[in-house]
Structure formats: structure tokens, C-alpha cells
PDB file of C-alpha atoms and ligand atoms in Angstrom:
ATOM      1  CA  MET A   1      83.811  69.922 182.685  1.00 41.00           C
ATOM      2  CA  LYS A   2      85.155  71.439 185.897  1.00 41.00           C
ATOM      3  CA  LEU A   3      84.188  69.815 189.190  1.00 38.00           C
ATOM      4  CA  THR A   4      83.061  73.131 190.590  1.00 40.00           C
ATOM      5  CA  LYS A   5      80.586  73.427 187.753  1.00 42.00           C
ATOM      6  CA  LEU A   6      79.367  69.881 188.244  1.00 39.00           C
ATOM      7  CA  GLN A   7      78.558  70.679 191.818  1.00 39.00           C
ATOM      8  CA  GLN A   8      76.561  73.736 190.926  1.00 45.00           C
ATOM      9  CA  THR A   9      72.857  73.586 190.465  1.00 50.00           C
ATOM     10  CA  VAL A  10      71.623  74.299 186.992  1.00 64.00           C
ATOM     11  CA  GLN A  11      70.103  77.747 187.226  1.00 59.00           C
ATOM     12  CA  SER A  12      66.700  78.375 185.823  1.00 60.00           C
ATOM     13  CA  GLU A  13      64.082  80.881 186.716  1.00 55.00           C
ATOM     14  CA  PRO A  14      60.633  79.924 187.883  1.00 51.00           C
ATOM     15  CA  THR A  15      57.896  80.811 185.434  1.00 49.00           C
ATOM     16  CA  THR A  16      54.235  80.018 185.229  1.00 50.00           C
ATOM     17  CA  GLN A  17      54.733  78.018 182.068  1.00 60.00           C
ATOM     18  CA  GLN A  18      57.057  75.371 183.476  1.00 61.00           C
ATOM     19  CA  SER A  19      56.094  71.962 182.214  1.00 69.00           C
ATOM     20  CA  GLY A  20      57.877  69.579 184.545  1.00 71.00           C
ATOM     21  CA  VAL A  21      60.707  69.042 182.050  1.00 82.00           C
ATOM     22  CA  GLN A  22      64.001  69.649 183.788  1.00 83.00           C
ATOM     23  CA  LEU A  23      67.508  70.163 182.564  1.00 91.00           C
ATOM     24  CA  ASP A  24      70.209  68.646 184.729  1.00 91.00           C
ATOM     25  CA  GLN A  25      73.973  68.739 185.111  1.00 93.00           C
ATOM     26  CA  GLU A  26      74.310  65.925 182.611  1.00 97.00           C
ATOM     27  CA  SER A  27      72.680  67.957 179.838  1.00 97.00           C
ATOM     28  CA  GLY A  28      74.356  68.931 176.585  1.00 98.00           C
ATOM     29  CA  LEU A  29      73.252  71.036 173.636  1.00 98.00           C
ATOM     30  CA  VAL A  30      73.404  69.680 170.091  1.00 98.00           C
ATOM     31  CA  LEU A  31      73.178  72.276 167.310  1.00 98.00           C
ATOM     32  CA  VAL A  32      71.991  70.667 164.101  1.00 98.00           C
ATOM     33  CA  ASP A  33      73.303  71.968 160.770  1.00 98.00           C
ATOM     34  CA  LEU A  34      73.272  75.730 161.369  1.00 98.00           C
ATOM     35  CA  GLN A  35      74.999  76.293 158.045  1.00 98.00           C
ATOM     36  CA  ASN A  36      74.544  79.008 155.420  1.00 98.00           C
ATOM     37  CA  ASP A  37      72.942  76.637 152.915  1.00 98.00           C
ATOM     38  CA  PHE A  38      70.024  75.964 155.295  1.00 98.00           C
ATOM     39  CA  PHE A  39      69.297  79.654 155.865  1.00 98.00           C
ATOM     40  CA  PRO A  40      67.471  81.953 153.418  1.00 98.00           C
ATOM     41  CA  GLY A  41      69.876  82.708 150.558  1.00 97.00           C
ATOM     42  CA  GLY A  42      71.419  79.243 150.799  1.00 98.00           C
ATOM     43  CA  ALA A  43      70.955  76.311 148.421  1.00 98.00           C
ATOM     44  CA  LEU A  44      68.391  74.634 150.671  1.00 97.00           C
ATOM     45  CA  GLY A  45      67.263  77.664 152.612  1.00 97.00           C
ATOM     46  CA  VAL A  46      64.661  77.024 155.285  1.00 97.00           C
ATOM     47  CA  LYS A  47      62.111  79.841 155.278  1.00 96.00           C
ATOM     48  CA  GLU A  48      62.525  82.316 158.156  1.00 97.00           C
ATOM     49  CA  ALA A  49      65.294  80.265 159.749  1.00 98.00           C
ATOM     50  CA  HIS A  50      67.410  83.374 160.390  1.00 98.00           C
ATOM     51  CA  GLN A  51      64.729  84.578 162.811  1.00 97.00           C
ATOM     52  CA  LEU A  52      65.774  81.762 165.154  1.00 98.00           C
ATOM     53  CA  ILE A  53      69.300  83.046 165.580  1.00 98.00           C
ATOM     54  CA  PRO A  54      68.807  85.311 168.646  1.00 97.00           C
ATOM     55  CA  LYS A  55      67.050  82.462 170.437  1.00 97.00           C
ATOM     56  CA  ILE A  56      69.703  79.954 169.368  1.00 98.00           C
ATOM     57  CA  ASN A  57      72.458  82.267 170.611  1.00 98.00           C
ATOM     58  CA  ALA A  58      70.619  82.604 173.922  1.00 97.00           C
ATOM     59  CA  TYR A  59      70.445  78.811 174.299  1.00 97.00           C
ATOM     60  CA  ILE A  60      74.134  78.441 173.413  1.00 97.00           C
ATOM     61  CA  ARG A  61      75.108  81.127 175.889  1.00 96.00           C
ATOM     62  CA  TRP A  62      72.970  79.637 178.640  1.00 95.00           C
ATOM     63  CA  PHE A  63      74.467  76.144 178.251  1.00 96.00           C
ATOM     64  CA  HIS A  64      77.984  77.537 178.065  1.00 95.00           C
ATOM     65  CA  GLU A  65      77.467  79.650 181.175  1.00 93.00           C
ATOM     66  CA  GLN A  66      76.213  76.592 183.063  1.00 93.00           C
ATOM     67  CA  GLY A  67      79.418  74.767 182.092  1.00 95.00           C
ATOM     68  CA  LEU A  68      77.402  72.396 179.905  1.00 96.00           C
ATOM     69  CA  PRO A  69      78.843  71.246 176.568  1.00 97.00           C
ATOM     70  CA  VAL A  70      77.747  72.507 173.164  1.00 98.00           C
ATOM     71  CA  ILE A  71      78.317  70.331 170.093  1.00 98.00           C
ATOM     72  CA  ALA A  72      77.563  71.384 166.522  1.00 98.00           C
ATOM     73  CA  THR A  73      76.799  68.951 163.727  1.00 98.00           C
ATOM     74  CA  ARG A  74      77.336  69.965 160.138  1.00 98.00           C
ATOM     75  CA  ASP A  75      76.289  68.530 156.799  1.00 98.00           C
ATOM     76  CA  TRP A  76      79.656  68.084 155.071  1.00 98.00           C
ATOM     77  CA  HIS A  77      79.296  66.590 151.625  1.00 98.00           C
ATOM     78  CA  PRO A  78      81.875  65.808 148.967  1.00 98.00           C
ATOM     79  CA  ALA A  79      81.131  67.519 145.602  1.00 98.00           C
ATOM     80  CA  ASN A  80      79.830  64.242 144.119  1.00 97.00           C
ATOM     81  CA  HIS A  81      77.494  63.357 146.971  1.00 98.00           C
ATOM     82  CA  CYS A  82      74.674  60.929 146.151  1.00 98.00           C
ATOM     83  CA  SER A  83      71.974  63.203 147.633  1.00 98.00           C
ATOM     84  CA  PHE A  84      72.589  65.792 144.885  1.00 98.00           C
ATOM     85  CA  ARG A  85      70.203  65.872 141.922  1.00 98.00           C
ATOM     86  CA  GLU A  86      72.972  65.495 139.366  1.00 97.00           C
ATOM     87  CA  GLN A  87      73.782  62.158 141.039  1.00 96.00           C
ATOM     88  CA  GLY A  88      70.127  61.151 141.077  1.00 96.00           C
ATOM     89  CA  GLY A  89      69.424  62.350 144.607  1.00 97.00           C
ATOM     90  CA  PRO A  90      66.601  64.561 145.916  1.00 96.00           C
ATOM     91  CA  TRP A  91      68.481  67.775 146.775  1.00 96.00           C
ATOM     92  CA  PRO A  92      70.263  70.625 145.026  1.00 97.00           C
ATOM     93  CA  VAL A  93      74.001  70.783 145.637  1.00 98.00           C
ATOM     94  CA  HIS A  94      74.464  71.939 149.243  1.00 98.00           C
ATOM     95  CA  CYS A  95      76.980  71.954 152.084  1.00 98.00           C
ATOM     96  CA  VAL A  96      79.921  70.999 149.919  1.00 98.00           C
ATOM     97  CA  GLN A  97      83.004  70.630 152.093  1.00 98.00           C
ATOM     98  CA  GLY A  98      84.901  73.921 152.311  1.00 97.00           C
ATOM     99  CA  SER A  99      82.243  75.986 150.503  1.00 98.00           C
ATOM    100  CA  TRP A 100      80.501  79.120 151.809  1.00 98.00           C
ATOM    101  CA  GLY A 101      77.242  77.184 152.081  1.00 98.00           C
ATOM    102  CA  ALA A 102      78.830  74.660 154.417  1.00 98.00           C
ATOM    103  CA  GLN A 103      80.084  77.327 156.831  1.00 98.00           C
ATOM    104  CA  PHE A 104      78.189  78.055 160.024  1.00 98.00           C
ATOM    105  CA  HIS A 105      75.946  81.113 159.842  1.00 98.00           C
ATOM    106  CA  PRO A 106      78.101  84.159 160.614  1.00 98.00           C
ATOM    107  CA  ASP A 107      75.675  85.523 163.231  1.00 98.00           C
ATOM    108  CA  LEU A 108      75.946  82.435 165.440  1.00 98.00           C
ATOM    109  CA  VAL A 109      77.983  82.954 168.569  1.00 97.00           C
ATOM    110  CA  MET A 110      79.638  79.648 169.338  1.00 95.00           C
ATOM    111  CA  PRO A 111      81.766  79.255 172.448  1.00 93.00           C
ATOM    112  CA  PRO A 112      85.459  78.704 171.791  1.00 89.00           C
ATOM    113  CA  GLY A 113      86.099  74.989 171.749  1.00 85.00           C
ATOM    114  CA  THR A 114      82.635  74.049 170.492  1.00 94.00           C
ATOM    115  CA  MET A 115      83.027  70.542 169.081  1.00 96.00           C
ATOM    116  CA  VAL A 116      82.071  70.030 165.469  1.00 98.00           C
ATOM    117  CA  VAL A 117      80.827  66.705 164.139  1.00 98.00           C
ATOM    118  CA  SER A 118      80.711  66.277 160.339  1.00 98.00           C
ATOM    119  CA  LYS A 119      78.234  63.959 158.653  1.00 98.00           C
ATOM    120  CA  GLY A 120      77.319  62.985 155.100  1.00 98.00           C
ATOM    121  CA  THR A 121      80.980  62.747 154.173  1.00 98.00           C
ATOM    122  CA  ASP A 122      80.664  59.433 152.315  1.00 98.00           C
ATOM    123  CA  PRO A 123      79.716  60.182 148.681  1.00 98.00           C
ATOM    124  CA  ARG A 124      77.641  56.988 148.528  1.00 97.00           C
ATOM    125  CA  ALA A 125      75.438  57.460 151.588  1.00 96.00           C
ATOM    126  CA  ASP A 126      73.194  60.207 152.919  1.00 93.00           C
ATOM    127  CA  ALA A 127      73.203  60.820 156.644  1.00 96.00           C
ATOM    128  CA  TYR A 128      70.430  62.942 158.102  1.00 97.00           C
ATOM    129  CA  SER A 129      71.210  61.960 161.677  1.00 98.00           C
ATOM    130  CA  GLY A 130      74.162  63.562 163.426  1.00 98.00           C
ATOM    131  CA  PHE A 131      74.873  60.099 164.873  1.00 98.00           C
ATOM    132  CA  ASP A 132      75.035  58.391 161.472  1.00 98.00           C
ATOM    133  CA  GLY A 133      78.635  57.419 160.738  1.00 97.00           C
ATOM    134  CA  THR A 134      80.027  59.971 163.215  1.00 98.00           C
ATOM    135  CA  SER A 135      81.591  60.071 166.665  1.00 98.00           C
ATOM    136  CA  LEU A 136      78.673  62.004 168.204  1.00 98.00           C
ATOM    137  CA  GLN A 137      77.602  59.225 170.563  1.00 98.00           C
ATOM    138  CA  GLU A 138      81.152  58.754 171.888  1.00 98.00           C
ATOM    139  CA  ARG A 139      81.684  62.507 172.241  1.00 98.00           C
ATOM    140  CA  LEU A 140      78.518  62.889 174.295  1.00 98.00           C
ATOM    141  CA  HIS A 141      79.383  59.858 176.363  1.00 98.00           C
ATOM    142  CA  ASP A 142      82.921  61.151 177.035  1.00 97.00           C
ATOM    143  CA  LEU A 143      81.452  64.501 178.140  1.00 97.00           C
ATOM    144  CA  GLY A 144      79.129  62.749 180.574  1.00 97.00           C
ATOM    145  CA  VAL A 145      76.026  63.883 178.692  1.00 98.00           C
ATOM    146  CA  ARG A 146      72.889  61.851 179.335  1.00 97.00           C
ATOM    147  CA  THR A 147      70.286  64.470 178.446  1.00 98.00           C
ATOM    148  CA  VAL A 148      70.584  65.699 174.880  1.00 98.00           C
ATOM    149  CA  CYS A 149      68.880  68.984 173.958  1.00 98.00           C
ATOM    150  CA  VAL A 150      68.473  69.459 170.229  1.00 98.00           C
ATOM    151  CA  LEU A 151      67.897  72.596 168.152  1.00 98.00           C
ATOM    152  CA  GLY A 152      68.547  73.595 164.538  1.00 98.00           C
ATOM    153  CA  LEU A 153      67.647  72.715 160.965  1.00 98.00           C
ATOM    154  CA  ALA A 154      65.732  71.133 159.517  1.00 97.00           C
ATOM    155  CA  THR A 155      62.901  69.860 161.725  1.00 98.00           C
ATOM    156  CA  ASP A 156      61.632  67.354 159.154  1.00 97.00           C
ATOM    157  CA  TYR A 157      65.043  65.911 158.184  1.00 97.00           C
ATOM    158  CA  CYS A 158      68.192  66.205 160.235  1.00 98.00           C
ATOM    159  CA  VAL A 159      66.630  67.354 163.507  1.00 98.00           C
ATOM    160  CA  LYS A 160      64.097  64.538 163.322  1.00 98.00           C
ATOM    161  CA  GLN A 161      66.622  61.798 162.597  1.00 98.00           C
ATOM    162  CA  THR A 162      69.142  63.079 165.139  1.00 98.00           C
ATOM    163  CA  VAL A 163      66.446  63.144 167.831  1.00 98.00           C
ATOM    164  CA  ILE A 164      65.134  59.680 166.984  1.00 98.00           C
ATOM    165  CA  ASP A 165      68.672  58.264 167.093  1.00 98.00           C
ATOM    166  CA  ALA A 166      69.393  59.998 170.405  1.00 98.00           C
ATOM    167  CA  CYS A 167      66.293  58.334 171.868  1.00 98.00           C
ATOM    168  CA  ARG A 168      67.234  54.974 170.390  1.00 98.00           C
ATOM    169  CA  LEU A 169      70.731  55.265 171.867  1.00 98.00           C
ATOM    170  CA  GLY A 170      69.274  55.782 175.316  1.00 98.00           C
ATOM    171  CA  PHE A 171      69.724  59.511 175.778  1.00 98.00           C
ATOM    172  CA  ARG A 172      67.027  61.479 177.516  1.00 97.00           C
ATOM    173  CA  THR A 173      66.135  63.756 174.612  1.00 98.00           C
ATOM    174  CA  ILE A 174      64.580  67.215 174.588  1.00 98.00           C
ATOM    175  CA  VAL A 175      63.618  68.966 171.348  1.00 98.00           C
ATOM    176  CA  LEU A 176      63.805  72.752 171.741  1.00 98.00           C
ATOM    177  CA  THR A 177      60.662  73.620 169.809  1.00 98.00           C
ATOM    178  CA  ASP A 178      61.285  77.364 169.662  1.00 97.00           C
ATOM    179  CA  ALA A 179      64.692  76.899 168.003  1.00 98.00           C
ATOM    180  CA  ILE A 180      63.921  74.517 165.133  1.00 98.00           C
ATOM    181  CA  GLN A 181      62.500  75.130 161.675  1.00 98.00           C
ATOM    182  CA  GLY A 182      61.548  72.759 158.871  1.00 97.00           C
ATOM    183  CA  VAL A 183      61.606  72.543 155.084  1.00 95.00           C
ATOM    184  CA  GLU A 184      57.974  71.358 154.865  1.00 94.00           C
ATOM    185  CA  VAL A 185      58.251  69.872 151.350  1.00 92.00           C
ATOM    186  CA  HIS A 186      54.708  68.631 151.992  1.00 95.00           C
ATOM    187  CA  PRO A 187      52.407  70.625 154.296  1.00 95.00           C
ATOM    188  CA  GLY A 188      52.281  68.991 157.710  1.00 97.00           C
ATOM    189  CA  ASP A 189      55.784  67.488 157.513  1.00 98.00           C
ATOM    190  CA  CYS A 190      57.006  69.384 160.575  1.00 98.00           C
ATOM    191  CA  GLU A 191      54.026  68.412 162.702  1.00 98.00           C
ATOM    192  CA  LYS A 192      54.482  64.779 161.614  1.00 98.00           C
ATOM    193  CA  ALA A 193      58.178  64.972 162.419  1.00 98.00           C
ATOM    194  CA  LEU A 194      57.423  66.279 165.912  1.00 98.00           C
ATOM    195  CA  GLU A 195      54.941  63.468 166.408  1.00 98.00           C
ATOM    196  CA  ALA A 196      57.543  60.895 165.293  1.00 98.00           C
ATOM    197  CA  MET A 197      60.080  62.378 167.709  1.00 98.00           C
ATOM    198  CA  ARG A 198      57.607  62.184 170.599  1.00 98.00           C
ATOM    199  CA  GLN A 199      56.721  58.650 169.550  1.00 98.00           C
ATOM    200  CA  ALA A 200      60.410  57.755 169.800  1.00 98.00           C
ATOM    201  CA  GLY A 201      60.421  59.045 173.380  1.00 98.00           C
ATOM    202  CA  ALA A 202      61.575  62.638 173.010  1.00 98.00           C
ATOM    203  CA  THR A 203      60.161  65.471 175.066  1.00 97.00           C
ATOM    204  CA  THR A 204      59.329  68.724 173.282  1.00 97.00           C
ATOM    205  CA  ALA A 205      59.746  71.993 175.152  1.00 96.00           C
ATOM    206  CA  SER A 206      60.279  75.707 174.647  1.00 96.00           C
ATOM    207  CA  ALA A 207      62.655  77.874 176.678  1.00 95.00           C
ATOM    208  CA  ALA A 208      59.703  79.119 178.746  1.00 92.00           C
ATOM    209  CA  GLU A 209      58.595  75.548 179.446  1.00 93.00           C
ATOM    210  CA  LEU A 210      62.122  74.761 180.622  1.00 93.00           C
ATOM    211  CA  GLY A 211      62.021  77.753 182.925  1.00 90.00           C
ATOM    212  CA  LEU A 212      64.639  79.685 180.965  1.00 90.00           C
ATOM    213  CA  SER A 213      63.916  83.359 180.502  1.00 81.00           C
ATOM    214  CA  PHE A 214      65.182  84.348 177.082  1.00 76.00           C
ATOM    215  CA  PRO A 215      64.484  87.094 174.617  1.00 64.00           C
ATOM    216  CA  SER A 216      61.903  85.689 172.210  1.00 57.00           C
TER     217      SER A 216
HETATM  218  C1  VGL B 301      69.410  68.286 155.576  1.00 55.78           C
HETATM  219  C2  VGL B 301      68.462  67.870 153.536  1.00 55.78           C
HETATM  220  C3  VGL B 301      69.673  67.439 153.044  1.00 55.78           C
HETATM  221  C4  VGL B 301      69.241  68.795 156.977  1.00 55.78           C
HETATM  222  C5  VGL B 301      70.634  67.848 155.097  1.00 55.78           C
HETATM  223  O1  VGL B 301      70.254  69.226 157.596  1.00 55.78           O
HETATM  224  O2  VGL B 301      68.103  68.791 157.481  1.00 55.78           O
HETATM  225  N1  VGL B 301      68.329  68.283 154.789  1.00 55.78           N
HETATM  226  N2  VGL B 301      70.743  67.430 153.840  1.00 55.78           N
HETATM  227 ZN1   ZN B 302      72.698  67.108 153.000  1.00 55.78          ZN
END
């Protein structure tokens, strides 16, 4: 990050909904698994997830314009991954390395140089958290990030575990509630996941609550 940017104040606009949660110059944005297979039409499509894309692009753009880093995690499984049903796992085949389903959604606008962290690459182990078996912690540390803002898919799996790990690793952690969506295998899973994230120490906030004025 450039020094000039570090010295700048993070710009946000005052609104009536501000909640006291503040972003700072040590904030970074983590995009969780915004891959074709987790959008409608994909192998594990999360209902209505595509409706989040304008908001997600607005968050990405805002962070990038503030000179704050954006890192994308991706589910990146070998074809024989243990989480697949044919191997006795719970999920249909999804996010196979190099496949269409593993690609980022084409409507996402990611800044050039967005770092990508791959997880779930070991055929014998599932990894819901973006920190699990990856370099995410080191990357964030090297970028000077102490406040991790998390958005993406799915609320009740990879978002939840990534957020809980971020808290456990000592990051100040903010879940962007208007840019996440869950699978909801059982009704109430998303609400429970949010509760577990708060229990772990995460703050939940929308763009309006952060004082960011975005298209909704
Ligand atoms: C995920 C199920 C299986 C996720 C990944 O990204 O939330 N869910 N693999
Ligand atoms: Zn997976």
C-alpha cells in the first residue's frame, strides 16, 4: 500500500444509520468463494446469490479506491475430493480445479492484482475456512490488515468458518450482512451461523451501518 494512501482518512459518508462500527486504514476485504458453482445454475447454487453482485462490486470498488487490499478465496477441489458424494461426502461435485464452476462469477469486477487464495485442495480434507491450510493469515499480515471485512458465499459454511477463524486469529472481524447469502440446508441455519460468528467476536454490519452509501 502506498504511504500517501495510508495517510489518508478512510472516506465514509455520514448517515443516520451508523452503528458505531468503523473501518480503518488497516482494513481489508475478503471475498469468500464467489464462484460459478455457488451461484444459481451452479452445482451448489445459493438461491438469489446473483442479486448480491452489484453490492459486492460496490464494496470491492470502495475498498480498492481507498487503497485497501481485496483478497478472494476460492474453493479449489481436486476431482476426487472427499467432500463429494461419490467419495462419501455431503456435496455434489463442485469447484473442481480448472472447471467452469470453479471460476469466479463473470459479473464480478475484481481489481487487477486481487490476490487469490485457494482452499480445499487436499483430496482427503475439507476446508470451509479460507484460513484452513492456506496462506491467508500471512497474506493479511503482510498487507498490514488488522480489520478483516468478510462477504460472499455461503453464510452457513465458508463465510461462517472464515469469520470464526479470523476472530480466533486475532483479527477485528466485520461480517458484511448485506453481501452474504446462505445455503440453509435446514431452516434457520443462516441465523444460527450469524449468531455463532457474533459469539466468536465478529461484528455484523451493512454498508449503511458502516456509513457507506451504495446502491442497494
Ligand atoms: C462451500 C460447501 C462446500 C462454501 C464450499 O463455499 O460455502 N460450501 N464447499
Ligand atoms: Zn467445497
